[in-house]
Amino acid sequence: MWKYGHLTKEIRDRVLKLIENEPVEELWVNPKEIKSRTAVLEGLKHKLMSELPPYKKIPVHKPFITSWKPGQIYFYQIKTLPDDPARDRTNNYIGWWIILYVKDLMEDESVVKGVKDVLPLVYVKMSEKKPENICDINNADFITPSFPTDTGEAVYIMGISVNTGRKITKQSELYGITDQFQEPEDEMDYSMLDWFYYYDSFAFKAVRFYENELARKEWIKKINYATWKNIEQRKRIYEDNEIIGKSKHWGSLFIKLYRELENKDEIIKNCTFVTPWLPHDTYIYKLNREGISEEVYMVIYVNSLGTVVHDGETLFLPNISARLIRGDKEIAVRMINYLPDISFGTDGNGENRYKVILIDKEYDENIESMGKCNFYLDAGRYGKEQHLNEECLESKDFGTFFMTWEEIVRKAVETYHVI
């Protein structure tokens, strides 16, 4: 109203009173945020007290109808990014890519009541490099602004606001339309929501949510690695993390994980050996064996963990799958669902066994870690997709078929000669 010369004295006085009475230090905790908010309020107060600009006609809102369609994927490159007053970023993110998958469209009247805009509802991911294929897209990190439930379910769907929609529609690059985009498994049913997170400051919010997600994943990783630790050690991991400790959402997720892990204590404390591997870890091993003249690697994926009684000992071991790749090992995780499977034998029905328990208590020093894989598909690519969750600890379908590392390597060599 001030901008167009329409601000009345009554409205101005009401706003000034709200500014004067806002409890800034109660609403904001971080000193940078307090300073930033105070500056914004002072600026607004100064503007309201100044002389009004000349009277201008207010333009009529034209409905925004997005041209984006469900199933499409767009890339948006970050070229400028304002500083975040609430934190110091881990990266400047200039040149990074935001990936947007259009899940659905929605009608919205938030700009002008009675005037319907059509906005895209999107899943958002971040990637330092521009994705080259659907594997790169599926392997990128999701962004979520909130974990609002004790179950750990997240809100991933976000709406693109009218102003942002007009801007990024022109600045985004269409990758294509696909039915192979892998949606998050731990998502709340967004059809039950009567509100959505909106992207107004698009790149700024995307980066903030991305850094929140990195912090959350790092915290969960610490909790997972504390599976074999005692209760007090786990509590310290939680309490020592200032970011997580101040978040009621991440706190409720901690409670869920904490209860899950607490139930594993009775199992693990009776084991004479506990594998250092975790579910969804990937490893790579070069096959330096007779008869192999080229660079060939075995890619190992950890399906789940469980207990096995062997030679009078109770062991906590990994159930693994493995595949082969020639040449460039750096693309092994990215291409994992396109690699040939290693069969470890057949069952009583003559069906191939693609999962085996690694029975060894010492691992070959030449096995290299390749990080996590969050989009692994079972052998044949028709089985259930493996997702990151706590249920892979002491899995109910862990199995009883096991082999030594040397036996597994021999099966890998046999598969190499066949293919």
CSV table of C-alpha atoms in Angstrom, one decimal:
chain,number,residue,atom,x,y,z
A,1,MET,CA,0.0,0.0,0.0
A,2,TRP,CA,2.9,2.4,0.8
A,3,LYS,CA,4.5,1.7,-2.5
A,4,TYR,CA,1.5,2.7,-4.5
A,5,GLY,CA,0.6,5.7,-2.3
A,6,HIS,CA,-2.5,4.0,-0.8
A,7,LEU,CA,-1.4,3.7,2.9
A,8,THR,CA,-3.9,5.3,5.3
A,9,LYS,CA,-3.0,6.8,8.7
A,10,GLU,CA,-5.1,4.1,10.5
A,11,ILE,CA,-3.3,1.2,8.8
A,12,ARG,CA,0.1,2.9,9.3
A,13,ASP,CA,-0.4,3.4,13.0
A,14,ARG,CA,-1.5,-0.2,13.5
A,15,VAL,CA,1.6,-1.5,11.7
A,16,LEU,CA,3.9,0.8,13.7
A,17,LYS,CA,2.3,-0.6,16.9
A,18,LEU,CA,2.9,-4.2,15.8
A,19,ILE,CA,6.6,-3.3,15.0
A,20,GLU,CA,7.0,-1.7,18.4
A,21,ASN,CA,5.6,-4.7,20.3
A,22,GLU,CA,7.2,-7.5,18.4
A,23,PRO,CA,9.2,-9.7,20.9
A,24,VAL,CA,12.2,-10.1,18.6
A,25,GLU,CA,14.5,-11.9,21.2
A,26,GLU,CA,11.7,-14.3,22.1
A,27,LEU,CA,11.0,-15.3,18.4
A,28,TRP,CA,14.6,-15.5,17.3
A,29,VAL,CA,17.4,-17.3,19.0
A,30,ASN,CA,20.5,-16.9,16.8
A,31,PRO,CA,22.2,-13.5,17.3
A,32,LYS,CA,22.6,-13.0,13.6
A,33,GLU,CA,18.9,-13.6,13.1
A,34,ILE,CA,18.0,-11.1,15.8
A,35,LYS,CA,20.2,-8.5,14.3
A,36,SER,CA,18.8,-9.1,10.8
A,37,ARG,CA,15.2,-9.0,12.0
A,38,THR,CA,15.8,-5.8,14.0
A,39,ALA,CA,17.3,-4.2,10.9
A,40,VAL,CA,14.3,-5.2,8.8
A,41,LEU,CA,11.8,-3.8,11.3
A,42,GLU,CA,13.8,-0.5,11.6
A,43,GLY,CA,13.8,-0.2,7.9
A,44,LEU,CA,10.1,-0.8,7.6
A,45,LYS,CA,9.4,1.7,10.4
A,46,HIS,CA,11.5,4.4,8.6
A,47,LYS,CA,9.7,3.7,5.4
A,48,LEU,CA,6.2,4.0,7.0
A,49,MET,CA,7.2,7.3,8.7
A,50,SER,CA,8.4,8.8,5.4
A,51,GLU,CA,6.3,10.7,2.9
A,52,LEU,CA,4.1,8.6,0.7
A,53,PRO,CA,5.0,8.2,-3.0
A,54,PRO,CA,2.6,9.5,-5.6
A,55,TYR,CA,-0.7,7.7,-5.9
A,56,LYS,CA,-0.5,4.9,-8.4
A,57,LYS,CA,-3.0,2.5,-9.9
A,58,ILE,CA,-2.6,-1.0,-8.6
A,59,PRO,CA,-2.3,-3.6,-11.4
A,60,VAL,CA,-4.8,-6.4,-11.6
A,61,HIS,CA,-3.3,-9.8,-10.9
A,62,LYS,CA,-3.2,-12.1,-13.9
A,63,PRO,CA,-3.6,-15.7,-13.1
A,64,PHE,CA,-0.4,-17.8,-13.4
A,65,ILE,CA,-1.0,-21.1,-15.1
A,66,THR,CA,2.2,-23.1,-15.1
A,67,SER,CA,3.4,-24.7,-18.3
A,68,TRP,CA,5.0,-27.6,-16.3
A,69,LYS,CA,3.4,-31.0,-16.5
A,70,PRO,CA,3.4,-33.9,-14.0
A,71,GLY,CA,6.3,-36.3,-14.6
A,72,GLN,CA,8.6,-33.6,-16.0
A,73,ILE,CA,12.1,-33.0,-14.6
A,74,TYR,CA,13.7,-29.5,-14.7
A,75,PHE,CA,17.2,-28.3,-13.9
A,76,TYR,CA,17.8,-24.9,-12.4
A,77,GLN,CA,21.4,-23.6,-11.9
A,78,ILE,CA,22.2,-21.4,-9.0
A,79,LYS,CA,24.0,-18.3,-10.3
A,80,THR,CA,23.5,-15.8,-7.4
A,81,LEU,CA,22.8,-16.5,-3.8
A,82,PRO,CA,22.3,-14.0,-0.9
A,83,ASP,CA,24.0,-14.6,2.4
A,84,ASP,CA,22.1,-16.6,5.0
A,85,PRO,CA,22.0,-14.5,8.3
A,86,ALA,CA,21.2,-17.6,10.3
A,87,ARG,CA,24.3,-19.6,9.6
A,88,ASP,CA,27.6,-19.9,7.8
A,89,ARG,CA,27.2,-22.2,4.8
A,90,THR,CA,29.4,-25.2,4.2
A,91,ASN,CA,29.7,-24.2,0.5
A,92,ASN,CA,28.9,-21.2,-1.6
A,93,TYR,CA,26.7,-23.3,-4.0
A,94,ILE,CA,27.3,-21.1,-7.0
A,95,GLY,CA,27.1,-23.3,-10.1
A,96,TRP,CA,25.2,-26.1,-8.3
A,97,TRP,CA,22.1,-27.5,-9.8
A,98,ILE,CA,18.6,-27.8,-8.3
A,99,ILE,CA,16.6,-30.7,-9.6
A,100,LEU,CA,12.8,-30.4,-9.7
A,101,TYR,CA,10.4,-33.3,-10.4
A,102,VAL,CA,6.8,-32.2,-11.0
A,103,LYS,CA,4.6,-34.5,-9.0
A,104,ASP,CA,1.3,-32.8,-9.4
A,105,LEU,CA,-0.5,-29.4,-10.1
A,106,MET,CA,-2.7,-27.5,-7.7
A,107,GLU,CA,-5.1,-24.6,-7.8
A,108,ASP,CA,-4.3,-21.8,-5.4
A,109,GLU,CA,-6.0,-18.5,-4.5
A,110,SER,CA,-3.4,-17.2,-2.0
A,111,VAL,CA,-2.5,-14.1,-4.1
A,112,VAL,CA,-6.0,-12.9,-4.9
A,113,LYS,CA,-9.1,-14.6,-3.4
A,114,GLY,CA,-11.3,-15.8,-6.2
A,115,VAL,CA,-8.5,-15.8,-8.8
A,116,LYS,CA,-7.1,-19.3,-9.3
A,117,ASP,CA,-3.4,-19.8,-10.1
A,118,VAL,CA,-2.2,-23.2,-11.2
A,119,LEU,CA,1.1,-24.1,-9.4
A,120,PRO,CA,3.4,-27.1,-9.6
A,121,LEU,CA,4.0,-29.3,-6.6
A,122,VAL,CA,7.5,-30.6,-6.8
A,123,TYR,CA,10.1,-32.8,-5.3
A,124,VAL,CA,13.4,-31.0,-5.0
A,125,LYS,CA,17.0,-32.3,-5.0
A,126,MET,CA,20.4,-30.7,-5.1
A,127,SER,CA,23.5,-31.8,-7.1
A,128,GLU,CA,27.0,-30.2,-7.4
A,129,LYS,CA,27.2,-31.4,-11.0
A,130,LYS,CA,24.6,-31.3,-13.7
A,131,PRO,CA,22.9,-34.8,-13.8
A,132,GLU,CA,23.6,-36.7,-16.9
A,133,ASN,CA,20.9,-39.4,-16.6
A,134,ILE,CA,18.1,-40.7,-14.4
A,135,CYS,CA,20.6,-42.6,-12.2
A,136,ASP,CA,22.3,-39.3,-11.3
A,137,ILE,CA,18.9,-37.8,-10.6
A,138,ASN,CA,17.8,-40.6,-8.3
A,139,ASN,CA,21.1,-40.7,-6.5
A,140,ALA,CA,21.0,-36.9,-5.6
A,141,ASP,CA,19.9,-35.8,-2.2
A,142,PHE,CA,16.2,-35.0,-1.5
A,143,ILE,CA,15.4,-31.7,0.2
A,144,THR,CA,12.8,-31.7,3.0
A,145,PRO,CA,11.9,-28.6,5.1
A,146,SER,CA,10.4,-30.6,8.0
A,147,PHE,CA,10.2,-33.9,9.9
A,148,PRO,CA,7.0,-33.2,11.8
A,149,THR,CA,6.0,-36.6,13.2
A,150,ASP,CA,7.3,-39.1,15.7
A,151,THR,CA,7.4,-41.7,12.9
A,152,GLY,CA,10.1,-39.8,11.1
A,153,GLU,CA,7.9,-39.3,8.0
A,154,ALA,CA,8.8,-36.2,6.1
A,155,VAL,CA,7.2,-33.5,4.0
A,156,TYR,CA,9.0,-33.6,0.7
A,157,ILE,CA,6.3,-32.1,-1.6
A,158,MET,CA,6.7,-28.3,-1.9
A,159,GLY,CA,4.7,-25.7,-3.9
A,160,ILE,CA,6.3,-23.2,-6.2
A,161,SER,CA,4.8,-19.8,-5.5
A,162,VAL,CA,3.4,-17.5,-8.2
A,163,ASN,CA,6.4,-15.1,-8.3
A,164,THR,CA,8.9,-17.9,-8.2
A,165,GLY,CA,7.0,-19.8,-10.8
A,166,ARG,CA,7.1,-16.9,-13.2
A,167,LYS,CA,10.8,-16.6,-12.7
A,168,ILE,CA,12.1,-20.2,-12.8
A,169,THR,CA,9.8,-21.2,-15.6
A,170,LYS,CA,12.0,-19.0,-17.8
A,171,GLN,CA,15.3,-19.9,-16.2
A,172,SER,CA,14.9,-23.7,-15.9
A,173,GLU,CA,16.0,-26.3,-18.4
A,174,LEU,CA,13.7,-29.2,-19.2
A,175,TYR,CA,15.4,-32.6,-18.8
A,176,GLY,CA,12.4,-34.6,-20.0
A,177,ILE,CA,9.5,-36.6,-18.8
A,178,THR,CA,10.0,-39.9,-17.0
A,179,ASP,CA,8.2,-42.6,-15.0
A,180,GLN,CA,11.5,-43.8,-13.4
A,181,PHE,CA,11.9,-41.0,-10.8
A,182,GLN,CA,12.1,-42.7,-7.4
A,183,GLU,CA,10.0,-40.9,-4.8
A,184,PRO,CA,10.9,-40.9,-1.1
A,185,GLU,CA,9.6,-43.8,0.9
A,186,ASP,CA,9.4,-42.0,4.2
A,187,GLU,CA,7.0,-39.3,3.0
A,188,MET,CA,3.8,-38.2,4.6
A,189,ASP,CA,0.7,-38.6,2.4
A,190,TYR,CA,0.7,-35.1,1.0
A,191,SER,CA,-3.0,-35.4,-0.1
A,192,MET,CA,-3.8,-35.2,3.6
A,193,LEU,CA,-2.1,-31.8,4.0
A,194,ASP,CA,-4.1,-28.6,3.9
A,195,TRP,CA,-1.0,-26.5,3.5
A,196,PHE,CA,2.3,-26.6,1.6
A,197,TYR,CA,5.8,-25.2,2.0
A,198,TYR,CA,6.2,-22.5,-0.7
A,199,TYR,CA,9.4,-21.5,-2.5
A,200,ASP,CA,9.4,-17.7,-2.5
A,201,SER,CA,13.1,-17.1,-2.3
A,202,PHE,CA,13.8,-20.2,-4.4
A,203,ALA,CA,17.5,-20.9,-4.4
A,204,PHE,CA,18.0,-19.4,-0.9
A,205,LYS,CA,15.4,-21.8,0.7
A,206,ALA,CA,16.6,-24.8,-1.4
A,207,VAL,CA,20.1,-24.3,-0.1
A,208,ARG,CA,19.0,-23.8,3.5
A,209,PHE,CA,16.8,-27.0,3.4
A,210,TYR,CA,19.6,-28.9,1.7
A,211,GLU,CA,22.1,-28.0,4.5
A,212,ASN,CA,19.5,-29.0,7.1
A,213,GLU,CA,19.1,-32.3,5.4
A,214,LEU,CA,22.9,-32.9,5.4
A,215,ALA,CA,23.1,-32.1,9.1
A,216,ARG,CA,20.2,-34.5,9.7
A,217,LYS,CA,21.8,-37.3,7.7
A,218,GLU,CA,25.1,-36.9,9.5
A,219,TRP,CA,23.3,-37.1,12.8
A,220,ILE,CA,21.4,-40.3,11.8
A,221,LYS,CA,24.7,-41.7,10.6
A,222,LYS,CA,26.2,-41.1,14.0
A,223,ILE,CA,23.2,-42.7,15.7
A,224,ASN,CA,23.4,-45.7,13.4
A,225,TYR,CA,27.1,-46.2,14.1
A,226,ALA,CA,26.3,-46.0,17.7
A,227,THR,CA,24.1,-49.2,17.3
A,228,TRP,CA,26.8,-51.2,19.0
A,229,LYS,CA,27.5,-48.6,21.6
A,230,ASN,CA,25.9,-48.4,25.1
A,231,ILE,CA,23.0,-46.2,26.0
A,232,GLU,CA,25.1,-43.4,27.5
A,233,GLN,CA,27.2,-43.0,24.4
A,234,ARG,CA,24.1,-42.7,22.2
A,235,LYS,CA,22.7,-40.0,24.5
A,236,ARG,CA,25.9,-38.0,24.3
A,237,ILE,CA,25.7,-38.1,20.5
A,238,TYR,CA,22.3,-36.6,20.7
A,239,GLU,CA,22.9,-34.1,23.5
A,240,ASP,CA,26.2,-32.8,22.1
A,241,ASN,CA,24.6,-31.9,18.7
A,242,GLU,CA,23.5,-28.3,19.1
A,243,ILE,CA,21.5,-28.2,15.9
A,244,ILE,CA,19.6,-31.4,16.5
A,245,GLY,CA,19.2,-30.7,20.2
A,246,LYS,CA,17.2,-27.5,19.4
A,247,SER,CA,14.9,-29.1,16.9
A,248,LYS,CA,11.8,-30.8,18.2
A,249,HIS,CA,11.2,-32.4,14.8
A,250,TRP,CA,14.6,-34.1,14.7
A,251,GLY,CA,14.3,-34.8,18.4
A,252,SER,CA,11.1,-36.8,17.8
A,253,LEU,CA,12.9,-38.7,15.0
A,254,PHE,CA,15.8,-39.4,17.5
A,255,ILE,CA,13.3,-40.9,19.9
A,256,LYS,CA,12.1,-43.3,17.2
A,257,LEU,CA,15.6,-44.3,16.3
A,258,TYR,CA,16.7,-44.5,19.9
A,259,ARG,CA,13.9,-46.9,20.7
A,260,GLU,CA,14.8,-49.1,17.7
A,261,LEU,CA,18.4,-49.2,18.6
A,262,GLU,CA,17.7,-49.7,22.3
A,263,ASN,CA,15.9,-52.9,21.4
A,264,LYS,CA,19.0,-54.2,19.6
A,265,ASP,CA,21.2,-54.0,22.7
A,266,GLU,CA,20.2,-57.4,24.0
A,267,ILE,CA,21.0,-59.0,20.7
A,268,ILE,CA,24.3,-57.3,20.0
A,269,LYS,CA,25.9,-57.4,23.5
A,270,ASN,CA,25.8,-61.2,23.3
A,271,CYS,CA,27.7,-61.3,20.0
A,272,THR,CA,31.4,-62.2,19.9
A,273,PHE,CA,31.8,-60.3,16.6
A,274,VAL,CA,29.9,-57.2,15.2
A,275,THR,CA,30.5,-56.2,11.6
A,276,PRO,CA,31.5,-52.6,11.0
A,277,TRP,CA,29.4,-52.5,7.9
A,278,LEU,CA,26.0,-50.9,7.9
A,279,PRO,CA,22.8,-51.4,5.7
A,280,HIS,CA,23.0,-49.7,2.3
A,281,ASP,CA,26.8,-49.4,2.5
A,282,THR,CA,28.6,-50.1,-0.8
A,283,TYR,CA,32.1,-51.4,-1.3
A,284,ILE,CA,34.3,-52.1,-4.2
A,285,TYR,CA,37.0,-54.8,-4.7
A,286,LYS,CA,39.4,-55.2,-7.6
A,287,LEU,CA,39.6,-58.8,-8.9
A,288,ASN,CA,43.3,-59.4,-9.1
A,289,ARG,CA,43.0,-63.1,-10.0
A,290,GLU,CA,44.6,-65.4,-12.6
A,291,GLY,CA,42.8,-65.3,-15.9
A,292,ILE,CA,41.7,-61.7,-15.5
A,293,SER,CA,43.9,-59.3,-17.6
A,294,GLU,CA,41.7,-56.2,-17.5
A,295,GLU,CA,40.4,-54.0,-14.7
A,296,VAL,CA,37.4,-55.7,-13.2
A,297,TYR,CA,35.8,-54.8,-9.9
A,298,MET,CA,33.2,-56.4,-7.7
A,299,VAL,CA,30.7,-54.0,-6.2
A,300,ILE,CA,29.2,-55.1,-2.9
A,301,TYR,CA,26.0,-53.8,-1.5
A,302,VAL,CA,24.9,-54.5,2.2
A,303,ASN,CA,21.3,-55.6,2.2
A,304,SER,CA,20.8,-56.0,6.0
A,305,LEU,CA,22.5,-57.2,9.2
A,306,GLY,CA,21.6,-60.1,11.5
A,307,THR,CA,22.9,-62.7,13.9
A,308,VAL,CA,24.4,-66.1,12.9
A,309,VAL,CA,25.6,-68.9,15.2
A,310,HIS,CA,28.7,-70.4,13.6
A,311,ASP,CA,31.3,-72.6,15.2
A,312,GLY,CA,29.8,-72.0,18.6
A,313,GLU,CA,30.0,-68.2,18.3
A,314,THR,CA,27.1,-65.7,17.9
A,315,LEU,CA,28.1,-63.3,15.1
A,316,PHE,CA,26.4,-60.1,13.9
A,317,LEU,CA,27.0,-60.2,10.2
A,318,PRO,CA,26.1,-58.5,6.8
A,319,ASN,CA,23.9,-60.0,4.2
A,320,ILE,CA,25.3,-58.8,0.8
A,321,SER,CA,24.7,-58.7,-2.9
A,322,ALA,CA,27.4,-58.2,-5.5
A,323,ARG,CA,27.8,-57.1,-9.1
A,324,LEU,CA,30.6,-56.7,-11.6
A,325,ILE,CA,31.9,-53.7,-13.4
A,326,ARG,CA,34.7,-53.3,-16.0
A,327,GLY,CA,36.9,-50.2,-16.1
A,328,ASP,CA,36.0,-47.0,-14.3
A,329,LYS,CA,35.2,-47.9,-10.7
A,330,GLU,CA,34.2,-44.3,-9.9
A,331,ILE,CA,30.8,-44.8,-11.7
A,332,ALA,CA,30.1,-48.1,-9.9
A,333,VAL,CA,27.5,-46.8,-7.5
A,334,ARG,CA,25.8,-44.6,-10.1
A,335,MET,CA,25.5,-47.5,-12.5
A,336,ILE,CA,24.9,-50.2,-9.9
A,337,ASN,CA,21.4,-51.1,-11.2
A,338,TYR,CA,22.8,-51.7,-14.7
A,339,LEU,CA,25.6,-54.1,-13.7
A,340,PRO,CA,25.5,-57.9,-14.0
A,341,ASP,CA,24.6,-59.8,-10.8
A,342,ILE,CA,26.9,-62.4,-9.2
A,343,SER,CA,25.0,-65.6,-8.4
A,344,PHE,CA,26.3,-67.4,-5.3
A,345,GLY,CA,24.6,-70.7,-6.2
A,346,THR,CA,21.1,-72.1,-6.4
A,347,ASP,CA,18.4,-72.9,-3.9
A,348,GLY,CA,16.3,-76.1,-3.6
A,349,ASN,CA,14.0,-74.9,-6.4
A,350,GLY,CA,16.9,-74.3,-8.8
A,351,GLU,CA,16.6,-70.5,-8.4
A,352,ASN,CA,19.7,-68.4,-8.3
A,353,ARG,CA,20.9,-67.0,-5.0
A,354,TYR,CA,21.9,-63.3,-5.3
A,355,LYS,CA,22.2,-62.7,-1.5
A,356,VAL,CA,24.6,-64.2,0.9
A,357,ILE,CA,25.8,-63.8,4.4
A,358,LEU,CA,29.5,-62.9,4.7
A,359,ILE,CA,30.7,-65.2,7.4
A,360,ASP,CA,34.3,-63.9,7.9
A,361,LYS,CA,35.3,-61.8,10.9
A,362,GLU,CA,38.3,-60.2,9.1
A,363,TYR,CA,37.8,-58.3,5.9
A,364,ASP,CA,40.3,-58.0,3.0
A,365,GLU,CA,42.3,-54.8,3.4
A,366,ASN,CA,41.8,-54.0,-0.4
A,367,ILE,CA,38.0,-53.6,0.0
A,368,GLU,CA,37.3,-49.9,-0.5
A,369,SER,CA,34.2,-48.0,0.8
A,370,MET,CA,32.1,-46.3,-1.9
A,371,GLY,CA,29.5,-44.7,0.5
A,372,LYS,CA,25.8,-45.2,0.7
A,373,CYS,CA,23.4,-46.2,-2.1
A,374,ASN,CA,19.8,-45.2,-1.7
A,375,PHE,CA,18.3,-46.6,-4.9
A,376,TYR,CA,19.4,-50.2,-5.1
A,377,LEU,CA,17.2,-52.7,-6.9
A,378,ASP,CA,17.3,-56.4,-6.2
A,379,ALA,CA,18.6,-58.9,-8.8
A,380,GLY,CA,16.4,-59.0,-11.9
A,381,ARG,CA,15.4,-55.4,-11.2
A,382,TYR,CA,11.9,-56.6,-10.4
A,383,GLY,CA,12.3,-57.1,-6.7
A,384,LYS,CA,11.6,-54.7,-3.9
A,385,GLU,CA,13.7,-51.6,-4.0
A,386,GLN,CA,16.1,-51.2,-1.0
A,387,HIS,CA,15.5,-48.1,1.0
A,388,LEU,CA,17.4,-46.4,3.9
A,389,ASN,CA,15.7,-47.5,7.1
A,390,GLU,CA,16.3,-49.0,10.5
A,391,GLU,CA,14.4,-52.3,9.7
A,392,CYS,CA,17.5,-53.6,8.0
A,393,LEU,CA,19.0,-54.1,11.4
A,394,GLU,CA,18.3,-57.6,12.5
A,395,SER,CA,16.2,-58.1,9.3
A,396,LYS,CA,13.5,-60.7,9.5
A,397,ASP,CA,14.4,-62.1,6.1
A,398,PHE,CA,18.1,-62.1,6.9
A,399,GLY,CA,18.6,-65.7,5.7
A,400,THR,CA,20.8,-68.6,6.6
A,401,PHE,CA,23.0,-69.0,3.5
A,402,PHE,CA,26.5,-67.9,4.1
A,403,MET,CA,30.0,-68.0,2.5
A,404,THR,CA,33.5,-66.9,3.2
A,405,TRP,CA,35.1,-63.9,1.4
A,406,GLU,CA,37.3,-66.2,-0.6
A,407,GLU,CA,34.3,-68.2,-1.8
A,408,ILE,CA,32.5,-65.0,-2.8
A,409,VAL,CA,35.5,-63.9,-4.8
A,410,ARG,CA,35.6,-67.2,-6.6
A,411,LYS,CA,32.0,-66.8,-7.6
A,412,ALA,CA,32.8,-63.3,-8.9
A,413,VAL,CA,35.6,-64.7,-11.0
A,414,GLU,CA,33.2,-67.4,-12.4
A,415,THR,CA,30.6,-64.8,-13.3
A,416,TYR,CA,33.3,-62.8,-15.0
A,417,HIS,CA,34.3,-65.7,-17.3
A,418,VAL,CA,30.6,-66.4,-18.1
A,419,ILE,CA,29.8,-62.8,-19.1
